[in-house]
Amino acid sequence: MKTVIEFLKKALLLDLLEGLWITFRHQHPKNIYTEQYPLTRPAVAERYRGAPRLNIHPVTNETLCIACDLCKIACPENLIVVGFVRDEKKRKQLTTFTYDLSRCMFCGLCEDACPVDALELTQDFELASYTRGGQIWDRQMLEEGPRPTEYRQ
Amino acid sequence: MTTAFESNELVLNMGPQHPSTHGVLRVILKLDGERVTGTECVIGYLHRGVEKIAENRTYAMFAPYVDRMDYVSAVSNGLGYCLAVEKLMGVTAPERAQVARVILTELNRIASHLLWLGTHALDIGAITPLFYTMREREEVLKIFENYCGARLTTHAFRIGGLQYQLYAGFEEEVRAFCAMFPGKIDEYDRLLTGNRIWRDRLEGVGLLTVDECKQLGVTGPMLRASGLAWDVRRAMPYSGYQNYEFEIPTGTRGDTLDRYLVRIEEMRQSVRIIEQAVARIPEGPIVARGMKVIKPPIGEAYLPIEAPKGELGYFIVSDGTIHPYRVRVRPPSFLNLQALDNMARGALVADVVAIIGSIDCVMGEVDR
Ligand code: SF4
Ligand code: SF4
């Protein structure tokens, strides 16, 4: 008896039809998951580790960075260069800040090391550029952020 | 004297850009007609010298690099490394960190097995499951992204605990995943397990016995599919795995189908572990005390964990400075790949694709 049922199942292609039924059900519009990038950009998580940013004070417009060099020391790839001068009171003043994105692996250790939350990895994820030099961000770029390209259909 | 019809050995090069070799594995196949009489793996195309890099980095700095070995299960790699350094220093992570580690590594096991299932089915010729597994994997990756800000190379743990606080809504998201996922496993099961083409392609292909596994150092789902219930989580518990109830699925025949079934069942067990863990996340600190400067005493430590692919071990030698003197990784993929020759001998060429797929090797880990 059992073998007859097995045979019938095989002959009627039940195993294949079951698979077809599962795939057929996925046609329902509510089961569509494709994202229409770049027309609609996905919302990435709050903690997303993307393009770096050097924060400036919202009121005074001065940089928050105290040029302590801790981010440079923490970085495994050693890609941050912090330039500073000493002012009259022997305090460090930030002059330049260079960040080589092409070598960065977005591990977040620099962000973790910064004592004043000046360096931050943001939710920007579109980092392509036409030249290698474009991957090396200077202080202005880090403070203002990249300028995203507009896409039109 | 052999005639043209009898001269039998044909050497065929498979890879390193063959889509079913999962990266850059090159296999030299010796063929007699359709039958494989021998294989030889050529590896090293993805060698980056990770072990050497470790010697030039501090302990904390090296943690992101281990994610890049087995990039499909970066969280497990990070856990193994952190646990090995913690063993060297004689610290244990706080309770909250341990439970969170279990949840994240088990989620990672699911993500790794899902990617394996999708690509393995793709190799065999079933294209649809890939889309479904990717869809579920996306849910896991979203949890990772919310937790640590990265999807693949997560750098989720730091030595002594967690890198980030658990975010608000973590528990709900994990619970929602646990509620949704078992139904999806049943779906894959119904789509593939009973399918006659799937069974015909996998049953009796790539046999491996327990003795062969032991000789070659094969671990993980491949060993369990051969019939030995060896799981590091049970045999040498770490991160509090002794407190969770789960079963170790085993196979009986040790063929490719068994490896598939074992991994499917492992995903179910992972969901079980996550459900238990998420119900008991305690409050408290997430990093052990005194982890500002990581400077282990002179000595050495080896610690194995059960990564999705098998036993992943880190052997670290410390000379008392902030840089490791030597880091040696025991990668599961590398040792499992050695069994290819045993499995592929006598098989057909088309079966080699199925056998390589069932090893679930990630070349980033084989070459390091
Ligand atoms: S994210 Fe990591 S690699 Fe990139 S600059 Fe910061 S520390 Fe260096
Ligand atoms: S760690 Fe922060 S404050 Fe110090 S140099 Fe880097 S960005 Fe500036």
Coordinates of C-alpha atoms in Angstrom, one line a residue, chain B residues 36-247:
Chain B
V36 CA 37.3 12.0 -11.0
T37 CA 40.4 10.0 -10.1
G38 CA 42.1 12.7 -8.1
T39 CA 41.9 16.3 -7.1
E40 CA 44.4 18.9 -6.0
C41 CA 43.6 22.2 -4.5
V42 CA 45.6 25.3 -5.3
I43 CA 45.0 27.9 -2.7
G44 CA 46.6 31.2 -1.7
Y45 CA 44.9 33.6 -4.2
L46 CA 43.4 35.5 -1.3
H47 CA 46.4 35.5 1.0
R48 CA 46.7 38.7 2.9
G49 CA 49.0 37.7 5.7
V50 CA 46.5 38.3 8.5
E51 CA 48.6 36.4 11.0
K52 CA 51.6 38.5 10.2
I53 CA 49.6 41.7 10.4
A54 CA 48.7 40.8 13.9
E55 CA 52.3 41.0 15.0
N56 CA 52.4 44.7 14.0
R57 CA 49.2 45.7 15.7
T58 CA 48.1 46.0 19.2
Y59 CA 45.6 43.5 20.6
A60 CA 42.7 45.9 20.3
M61 CA 43.7 47.0 16.8
F62 CA 43.8 43.5 15.5
A63 CA 40.2 42.8 16.4
P64 CA 38.7 44.3 13.2
Y65 CA 41.1 42.2 11.0
V66 CA 39.7 38.9 12.1
D67 CA 36.4 39.8 10.7
R68 CA 38.0 39.7 7.3
M69 CA 39.0 36.1 7.4
D70 CA 35.6 34.4 7.4
Y71 CA 33.7 37.4 6.3
V72 CA 30.4 35.5 6.2
S73 CA 30.6 34.8 9.9
A74 CA 32.6 37.8 11.1
V75 CA 30.9 37.8 14.6
S76 CA 32.1 34.3 15.3
N77 CA 35.6 35.2 14.3
G78 CA 35.6 38.2 16.6
L79 CA 34.3 36.1 19.4
G80 CA 37.0 33.5 19.0
Y81 CA 39.8 36.1 19.0
C82 CA 38.4 38.1 22.0
L83 CA 37.9 34.9 24.0
A84 CA 41.5 33.8 23.3
V85 CA 42.9 37.1 24.5
E86 CA 40.6 37.1 27.5
K87 CA 41.9 33.6 28.4
L88 CA 45.4 34.9 28.1
M89 CA 44.7 37.7 30.4
G90 CA 42.6 35.7 32.8
V91 CA 39.5 37.8 32.6
T92 CA 35.9 36.9 31.8
A93 CA 33.3 39.1 30.2
P94 CA 30.4 40.3 32.3
E95 CA 27.2 38.3 32.3
R96 CA 25.4 40.7 30.0
A97 CA 28.1 40.7 27.5
Q98 CA 28.2 36.9 27.5
V99 CA 24.5 36.5 26.8
A100 CA 24.6 39.2 24.0
R101 CA 27.6 37.4 22.5
V102 CA 25.6 34.1 22.4
I103 CA 22.7 35.9 20.7
L104 CA 24.9 37.6 18.1
T105 CA 27.0 34.6 17.3
E106 CA 24.0 32.3 16.9
L107 CA 22.4 34.9 14.6
N108 CA 25.6 34.9 12.7
R109 CA 25.5 31.1 12.4
I110 CA 22.0 31.5 10.9
A111 CA 23.2 34.1 8.5
S112 CA 26.2 32.0 7.5
H113 CA 24.1 28.9 7.0
L114 CA 21.6 30.9 5.0
L115 CA 24.2 32.1 2.6
W116 CA 25.5 28.6 2.3
L117 CA 22.1 27.2 1.6
G118 CA 21.4 29.8 -1.1
T119 CA 24.6 29.4 -2.9
H120 CA 24.7 25.7 -2.5
A121 CA 21.3 25.4 -4.0
L122 CA 22.4 27.7 -6.8
D123 CA 25.3 25.5 -7.6
I124 CA 23.0 22.5 -7.8
G125 CA 20.7 24.4 -10.1
A126 CA 17.9 25.6 -7.8
I127 CA 18.1 29.3 -8.2
T128 CA 15.0 30.3 -6.2
P129 CA 16.2 29.5 -2.7
L130 CA 18.9 32.0 -3.0
F131 CA 16.4 34.9 -3.1
Y132 CA 14.6 33.5 -0.1
T133 CA 17.6 32.9 2.0
M134 CA 19.0 36.3 1.2
R135 CA 15.8 37.9 2.3
E136 CA 15.9 36.2 5.7
R137 CA 19.6 36.9 6.0
E138 CA 18.8 40.6 5.5
E139 CA 16.8 40.5 8.7
V140 CA 19.8 39.2 10.6
L141 CA 22.1 41.8 9.0
K142 CA 19.7 44.5 9.9
I143 CA 20.0 43.5 13.6
F144 CA 23.8 43.6 13.2
E145 CA 23.6 47.0 11.5
N146 CA 21.4 48.4 14.2
Y147 CA 23.7 47.0 16.9
C148 CA 27.2 47.9 15.6
G149 CA 26.7 49.9 12.4
A150 CA 28.1 47.4 9.9
R151 CA 26.5 44.5 8.2
L152 CA 29.4 42.2 7.3
T153 CA 32.7 43.2 8.9
T154 CA 31.0 43.9 12.2
H155 CA 33.7 44.3 14.8
A156 CA 31.0 43.6 17.2
F157 CA 33.0 42.6 20.3
R158 CA 36.0 44.0 22.0
I159 CA 38.4 42.2 24.3
G160 CA 36.6 41.9 27.6
G161 CA 33.0 42.4 26.5
L162 CA 30.9 44.2 23.8
Q163 CA 32.0 47.0 21.6
Y164 CA 28.6 48.8 21.8
Q165 CA 25.6 48.9 24.1
L166 CA 22.6 46.9 23.0
Y167 CA 20.2 49.3 21.4
A168 CA 16.7 50.0 22.5
G169 CA 14.5 47.5 20.7
F170 CA 17.2 44.9 20.4
E171 CA 15.2 42.3 22.3
E172 CA 12.0 42.9 20.3
E173 CA 13.8 42.6 17.0
V174 CA 15.5 39.4 18.0
R175 CA 12.2 38.0 19.3
A176 CA 10.4 39.0 16.1
F177 CA 13.1 37.2 14.1
C178 CA 12.8 34.1 16.2
A179 CA 9.1 34.1 15.7
M180 CA 9.4 34.6 11.9
F181 CA 12.3 32.4 11.1
P182 CA 11.2 28.8 11.9
G183 CA 8.4 29.1 9.3
K184 CA 10.9 30.1 6.7
I185 CA 13.1 27.1 7.5
D186 CA 10.1 24.9 6.9
E187 CA 9.6 26.6 3.6
Y188 CA 13.2 25.8 2.5
D189 CA 12.7 22.3 3.8
R190 CA 9.5 21.8 1.7
L191 CA 11.1 23.4 -1.3
L192 CA 14.2 21.3 -1.3
T193 CA 14.3 18.2 0.9
G194 CA 11.5 16.4 -0.8
N195 CA 12.4 17.5 -4.3
R196 CA 13.5 14.6 -6.3
I197 CA 16.1 16.5 -8.3
W198 CA 17.7 17.8 -5.1
R199 CA 17.8 14.3 -3.6
D200 CA 19.2 12.7 -6.7
R201 CA 21.9 15.2 -6.9
L202 CA 22.9 14.9 -3.3
E203 CA 22.2 11.5 -2.0
G204 CA 25.2 9.2 -1.8
V205 CA 27.5 11.9 -3.2
G206 CA 30.7 12.8 -1.4
L207 CA 30.8 10.2 1.3
L208 CA 33.0 10.8 4.3
T209 CA 33.4 8.5 7.3
V210 CA 34.0 9.6 10.8
D211 CA 37.5 8.0 10.7
E212 CA 38.5 10.1 7.7
C213 CA 37.2 13.2 9.4
K214 CA 39.3 12.5 12.4
Q215 CA 42.4 11.9 10.4
L216 CA 41.9 15.1 8.4
G217 CA 40.8 17.3 11.2
V218 CA 37.4 17.9 9.7
T219 CA 35.0 19.5 12.2
G220 CA 31.7 21.3 12.3
P221 CA 28.6 20.2 10.3
M222 CA 30.7 18.0 8.1
L223 CA 31.9 15.9 11.0
R224 CA 28.4 15.8 12.5
A225 CA 26.9 14.7 9.2
S226 CA 29.3 11.8 9.3
G227 CA 27.7 10.7 12.6
L228 CA 29.8 12.0 15.4
A229 CA 28.0 14.4 17.8
W230 CA 31.0 16.6 18.4
D231 CA 30.3 20.2 19.1
V232 CA 32.7 22.5 20.8
R233 CA 29.7 24.4 22.4
R234 CA 28.9 21.2 24.3
A235 CA 32.3 19.6 24.7
M236 CA 34.2 22.7 25.8
P237 CA 31.6 25.3 26.6
Y238 CA 32.5 29.0 26.4
S239 CA 30.5 32.1 26.9
G240 CA 28.0 30.2 29.0
Y241 CA 26.9 27.7 26.4
Q242 CA 26.6 25.1 29.2
N243 CA 23.4 27.0 30.4
Y244 CA 21.5 26.5 27.1
E245 CA 19.5 23.6 26.0
F246 CA 20.1 22.5 22.4
E247 CA 20.5 19.3 20.5

